[in-house]
CSV table of C-alpha atoms in Angstrom, one decimal:
chain,number,residue,atom,x,y,z
A,1,MET,CA,5.4,23.1,18.7
A,2,GLU,CA,8.8,23.0,17.3
A,3,LEU,CA,10.6,19.6,17.3
A,4,ASN,CA,12.6,18.7,20.1
A,5,LEU,CA,15.7,17.4,18.4
A,6,THR,CA,19.1,15.9,19.6
A,7,LYS,CA,20.4,15.6,16.0
A,8,PRO,CA,19.1,16.8,12.6
A,9,ILE,CA,16.1,15.2,11.1
A,10,CYS,CA,15.6,15.2,7.2
A,11,PHE,CA,11.9,15.1,5.8
A,12,PHE,CA,11.9,14.0,2.5
A,13,ASP,CA,9.5,12.9,-0.4
A,14,LEU,CA,10.2,11.0,-3.7
A,15,GLU,CA,8.2,11.1,-6.8
A,16,THR,CA,8.9,8.0,-8.9
A,17,THR,CA,8.2,5.9,-12.1
A,18,GLY,CA,6.1,3.6,-10.2
A,19,THR,CA,5.6,1.8,-6.8
A,20,ASN,CA,7.9,-1.4,-7.3
A,21,LEU,CA,10.8,-1.1,-4.9
A,22,VAL,CA,13.3,-3.2,-7.2
A,23,LYS,CA,12.2,-1.9,-10.7
A,24,ASP,CA,11.2,1.7,-10.3
A,25,ARG,CA,13.3,4.8,-10.0
A,26,ILE,CA,13.3,8.5,-8.7
A,27,VAL,CA,12.3,11.1,-10.9
A,28,GLU,CA,12.4,13.8,-8.2
A,29,ILE,CA,13.4,14.1,-4.5
A,30,ALA,CA,13.1,16.7,-2.1
A,31,ILE,CA,14.8,17.2,1.4
A,32,LEU,CA,13.9,19.4,4.1
A,33,LYS,CA,16.7,19.3,6.8
A,34,ILE,CA,15.9,20.7,10.5
A,35,PHE,CA,18.6,21.2,12.6
A,36,PRO,CA,18.4,21.1,16.5
A,37,ASN,CA,18.6,25.0,16.7
A,38,GLY,CA,15.9,25.3,14.4
A,39,ASN,CA,17.8,26.2,11.3
A,40,LYS,CA,16.4,24.7,8.0
A,41,GLU,CA,18.0,23.6,4.8
A,42,SER,CA,16.2,22.4,1.8
A,43,LYS,CA,17.0,21.0,-1.7
A,44,THR,CA,15.1,19.4,-4.7
A,45,TRP,CA,16.5,17.6,-7.6
A,46,LEU,CA,14.7,16.4,-10.7
A,47,VAL,CA,16.2,13.1,-11.8
A,48,ASN,CA,16.7,11.4,-14.8
A,49,PRO,CA,15.4,7.7,-14.1
A,50,GLU,CA,17.1,6.3,-17.2
A,51,MET,CA,13.7,4.4,-18.0
A,52,GLU,CA,10.3,5.6,-19.5
A,53,ILE,CA,7.8,7.0,-16.9
A,54,PRO,CA,4.5,5.6,-17.6
A,55,GLU,CA,1.6,7.9,-18.7
A,56,GLU,CA,-0.6,7.0,-16.0
A,57,VAL,CA,2.3,8.0,-13.5
A,58,ILE,CA,2.7,11.4,-15.2
A,59,ALA,CA,-0.7,12.0,-14.8
A,60,ILE,CA,-0.3,12.0,-11.0
A,61,HIS,CA,3.0,14.0,-10.4
A,62,GLY,CA,3.2,15.8,-13.7
A,63,ILE,CA,6.8,15.1,-14.2
A,64,SER,CA,6.9,13.9,-17.9
A,65,ASN,CA,9.9,12.1,-19.7
A,66,GLU,CA,10.9,15.3,-21.5
A,67,LYS,CA,11.0,17.2,-18.5
A,68,VAL,CA,13.8,14.9,-16.9
A,69,ALA,CA,15.6,13.9,-20.1
A,70,ASN,CA,18.5,16.4,-19.5
A,71,GLU,CA,18.5,16.2,-15.7
A,72,PRO,CA,21.2,14.1,-13.9
A,73,THR,CA,20.8,10.4,-13.0
A,74,PHE,CA,20.6,9.4,-9.7
A,75,LYS,CA,24.2,8.0,-9.8
A,76,GLU,CA,25.2,11.6,-10.6
A,77,LEU,CA,23.4,13.0,-7.5
A,78,ALA,CA,23.9,10.1,-5.0
A,79,ASN,CA,26.6,11.7,-3.0
A,80,GLN,CA,25.0,15.1,-2.7
A,81,VAL,CA,21.9,13.2,-1.4
A,82,TYR,CA,23.7,11.0,0.9
A,83,ASP,CA,25.9,13.8,2.2
A,84,MET,CA,22.7,15.5,3.2
A,85,ILE,CA,20.9,12.9,5.2
A,86,LYS,CA,24.0,10.9,6.7
A,87,GLY,CA,24.0,11.4,10.4
A,88,CYS,CA,20.5,12.2,10.6
A,89,ASP,CA,17.0,10.9,11.5
A,90,LEU,CA,14.4,10.7,8.6
A,91,GLY,CA,10.9,11.8,8.4
A,92,GLY,CA,8.2,11.3,5.7
A,93,TYR,CA,4.8,10.5,4.8
A,94,ASN,CA,4.4,6.8,4.2
A,95,SER,CA,7.9,6.9,4.3
A,96,ASN,CA,8.7,3.5,6.1
A,97,ARG,CA,6.9,1.6,3.7
A,98,PHE,CA,8.0,3.4,0.3
A,99,ASP,CA,10.1,6.3,0.3
A,100,ILE,CA,13.1,5.1,2.6
A,101,PRO,CA,13.1,1.4,1.1
A,102,LEU,CA,13.1,3.1,-2.4
A,103,LEU,CA,15.9,5.5,-1.5
A,104,ALA,CA,18.0,2.6,0.0
A,105,GLU,CA,17.6,0.6,-3.2
A,106,GLU,CA,18.8,3.8,-5.3
A,107,LEU,CA,21.6,4.2,-3.1
A,108,LEU,CA,23.0,0.7,-3.0
A,109,ARG,CA,22.4,0.2,-6.7
A,110,VAL,CA,25.1,3.0,-7.2
A,111,GLY,CA,27.6,1.8,-4.5
A,112,VAL,CA,26.5,3.8,-1.4
A,113,ASP,CA,26.5,1.8,1.6
A,114,PHE,CA,23.2,3.0,3.0
A,115,GLU,CA,22.4,1.9,6.5
A,116,MET,CA,19.6,2.5,8.8
A,117,LYS,CA,20.9,1.1,12.2
A,118,ASN,CA,21.8,4.6,13.7
A,119,MET,CA,19.1,6.4,12.0
A,120,LEU,CA,15.5,6.8,13.5
A,121,ALA,CA,12.3,7.1,11.0
A,122,VAL,CA,9.4,9.1,11.8
A,123,ASP,CA,6.3,8.1,9.4
A,124,VAL,CA,3.8,10.9,9.8
A,125,GLN,CA,1.2,9.0,7.7
A,126,THR,CA,1.3,6.3,10.5
A,127,ILE,CA,0.7,8.8,13.2
A,128,PHE,CA,-2.0,10.4,11.1
A,129,HIS,CA,-3.9,7.2,10.5
A,130,LYS,CA,-3.8,6.0,14.0
A,131,LYS,CA,-5.3,9.4,15.1
A,132,GLU,CA,-7.4,10.3,12.1
A,133,GLN,CA,-7.3,8.1,9.1
A,134,ARG,CA,-6.9,10.5,6.1
A,135,THR,CA,-4.6,11.4,3.2
A,136,LEU,CA,-1.9,14.0,3.2
A,137,SER,CA,-4.1,16.7,1.6
A,138,ALA,CA,-6.7,16.0,4.2
A,139,ALA,CA,-4.2,16.0,7.0
A,140,TYR,CA,-2.9,19.4,5.8
A,141,GLN,CA,-6.3,20.7,5.9
A,142,PHE,CA,-7.2,18.9,9.0
A,143,TYR,CA,-4.3,20.0,11.2
A,144,CYS,CA,-3.0,23.2,9.4
A,145,GLY,CA,-6.2,24.8,7.9
A,146,LYS,CA,-4.6,25.0,4.6
A,147,ASP,CA,-5.1,23.6,1.1
A,148,LEU,CA,-2.3,21.7,-0.2
A,149,GLU,CA,-1.4,23.3,-3.6
A,150,ASP,CA,0.6,21.4,-5.9
A,151,ALA,CA,-0.1,18.1,-4.4
A,152,HIS,CA,2.4,15.3,-5.6
A,153,SER,CA,4.9,17.8,-6.2
A,154,ALA,CA,7.9,16.3,-4.0
A,155,GLN,CA,8.8,20.0,-2.3
A,156,ALA,CA,5.1,20.6,-1.7
A,157,ASP,CA,4.6,17.2,0.0
A,158,THR,CA,7.9,17.5,1.9
A,159,ASN,CA,6.9,20.8,3.6
A,160,ALA,CA,3.3,19.9,4.2
A,161,THR,CA,4.7,16.7,6.2
A,162,TYR,CA,6.9,18.9,8.3
A,163,GLU,CA,4.0,21.4,8.9
A,164,VAL,CA,1.6,18.5,9.7
A,165,LEU,CA,3.8,16.8,12.1
A,166,LYS,CA,4.5,19.8,14.2
A,167,SER,CA,0.6,20.5,14.3
A,168,GLN,CA,0.0,17.0,15.6
A,169,LEU,CA,2.3,17.6,18.2
A,170,ASP,CA,0.5,20.7,19.2
A,171,LYS,CA,-3.0,18.9,18.8
A,172,TYR,CA,-2.4,15.7,20.7
A,173,ASP,CA,-1.1,15.9,24.4
A,174,ASP,CA,-0.3,12.3,24.4
A,175,LEU,CA,2.2,12.6,21.5
A,176,THR,CA,5.8,13.1,23.0
A,177,ASN,CA,8.1,15.6,21.2
A,178,ASP,CA,11.0,13.3,21.0
A,179,ILE,CA,12.3,11.7,17.6
A,180,LYS,CA,13.0,8.3,19.3
A,181,TRP,CA,9.5,8.2,20.8
A,182,LEU,CA,7.9,9.3,17.5
A,183,ALA,CA,9.7,6.8,15.4
A,184,GLY,CA,8.3,4.0,17.7
A,185,PHE,CA,5.0,5.4,17.7
A,186,SER,CA,4.9,5.6,13.9
A,187,ALA,CA,6.4,2.3,13.3
A,188,ARG,CA,4.3,-0.6,11.9
A,189,ARG,CA,5.5,-4.2,12.3
A,190,ARG,CA,9.2,-4.3,12.8
A,191,PHE,CA,11.1,-5.9,10.0
A,192,ALA,CA,14.9,-6.7,9.5
A,193,ASP,CA,14.6,-5.3,6.0
A,194,PHE,CA,12.6,-2.5,4.5
A,195,ALA,CA,10.4,-4.7,2.2
A,196,GLY,CA,9.1,-7.1,4.9
A,197,PHE,CA,10.8,-10.4,3.8
A,198,ILE,CA,12.5,-10.6,7.1
A,199,THR,CA,11.0,-10.0,10.2
A,200,TYR,CA,11.5,-10.9,14.1
A,201,ASP,CA,10.1,-13.5,16.6
A,202,LYS,CA,9.3,-12.8,20.2
A,203,LYS,CA,12.8,-13.2,21.1
A,204,GLY,CA,14.1,-10.8,18.5
A,205,GLN,CA,15.6,-13.4,16.3
A,206,GLU,CA,15.3,-12.9,12.6
A,207,ILE,CA,12.7,-15.2,10.9
A,208,PHE,CA,11.3,-15.3,7.1
A,209,ALA,CA,8.0,-13.5,6.6
A,210,PHE,CA,7.5,-15.2,3.3
A,211,GLY,CA,7.3,-18.4,1.3
A,212,LYS,CA,8.0,-21.9,2.3
A,213,TYR,CA,10.1,-21.1,5.2
A,214,LYS,CA,7.9,-18.5,6.5
A,215,GLY,CA,8.0,-18.1,10.3
A,216,LYS,CA,11.3,-20.2,10.4
A,217,GLY,CA,14.6,-18.7,11.8
A,218,VAL,CA,16.9,-17.3,9.2
A,219,GLU,CA,20.0,-18.5,10.7
A,220,LYS,CA,18.8,-22.3,10.8
A,221,VAL,CA,17.3,-22.2,7.2
A,222,LEU,CA,20.5,-20.7,6.0
A,223,GLU,CA,22.5,-23.4,7.9
A,224,GLU,CA,20.3,-26.3,6.6
A,225,GLU,CA,19.2,-24.8,3.2
A,226,PRO,CA,22.5,-23.1,1.9
A,227,GLY,CA,21.2,-22.8,-1.6
A,228,TYR,CA,18.1,-20.9,-0.4
A,229,PHE,CA,20.8,-17.9,0.1
A,230,GLY,CA,22.0,-18.0,-3.3
A,231,TRP,CA,18.4,-18.3,-4.8
A,232,ILE,CA,17.5,-15.1,-3.0
A,233,GLN,CA,20.7,-13.3,-3.9
A,234,ASN,CA,20.0,-14.2,-7.7
A,235,ALA,CA,16.3,-13.6,-7.7
A,236,ASP,CA,14.4,-10.3,-8.0
A,237,PHE,CA,14.4,-9.2,-4.2
A,238,PRO,CA,15.3,-5.7,-3.1
A,239,LEU,CA,19.1,-5.0,-2.6
A,240,TYR,CA,18.6,-4.0,1.2
A,241,THR,CA,17.1,-7.4,1.7
A,242,LYS,CA,19.9,-9.1,0.3
A,243,LYS,CA,22.5,-7.0,2.1
A,244,VAL,CA,20.6,-7.9,5.4
A,245,LEU,CA,20.5,-11.5,4.5
A,246,THR,CA,24.3,-11.5,3.7
A,247,ALA,CA,25.1,-9.7,7.0
A,248,ILE,CA,23.1,-12.7,9.0
A,249,LYS,CA,25.0,-15.2,7.0
A,250,LEU,CA,28.3,-13.6,8.0
A,251,ARG,CA,27.3,-13.1,11.5
A,252,LYS,CA,26.6,-16.8,11.8
A,253,LEU,CA,29.9,-17.7,10.2
A,254,ASN,CA,31.9,-15.4,12.5
A,255,ASN,CA,30.2,-17.1,15.6
A,256,LYS,CA,31.6,-20.3,14.4
A,257,LEU,CA,35.3,-19.0,14.3
């Protein structure tokens, strides 16, 4: 079953120096762009992370420090990457919890004002886990009847993710071939930021999901404890979390004017 699209969707996968959203960096990124008419465009970049790749991570994806030493940095590639994904929805495997947040950090770090408000995100892993509880390699074998060669290669994982989603639509009659529906179905708990520090209450108001103000309204905390905003801005929080917090603060100030 081909995807029913109203605008392009970019399936993508990252290989990185680790799993810390704030400190780790991209070493490879692959994007497969699917257009509503069925046309496809794909690109893969190796990236110099400007930091050492740990040996235990190299053992997983096989990308050594020597391999990326002469590759462009993410700052040099950022505009190409952003131009490819802007105006599109996003798809990936565990992308809502890792790939999208880390990509957002990289883009914001180099001055690209990445924003998810008008983008939907389909996480194929979440659909898979809700249905079968397996890994990507097992998903590829289960749904597509193929062995995933070159697993942990960004390009192989990206193409496999796209094929798995199409096979999921073929297999499950209760899945709707609509990106907005799939984004909702593959979403986990709804957060205002990517990293899960700010979530929503039942009324749709932002609340803190951590620390001494856990469960408290963000606007109320910022009004009563203005120093908390400064502490978060200066602490080791993701850039997107800081961006969301700043937007809430500015919204509150504008409402007073």
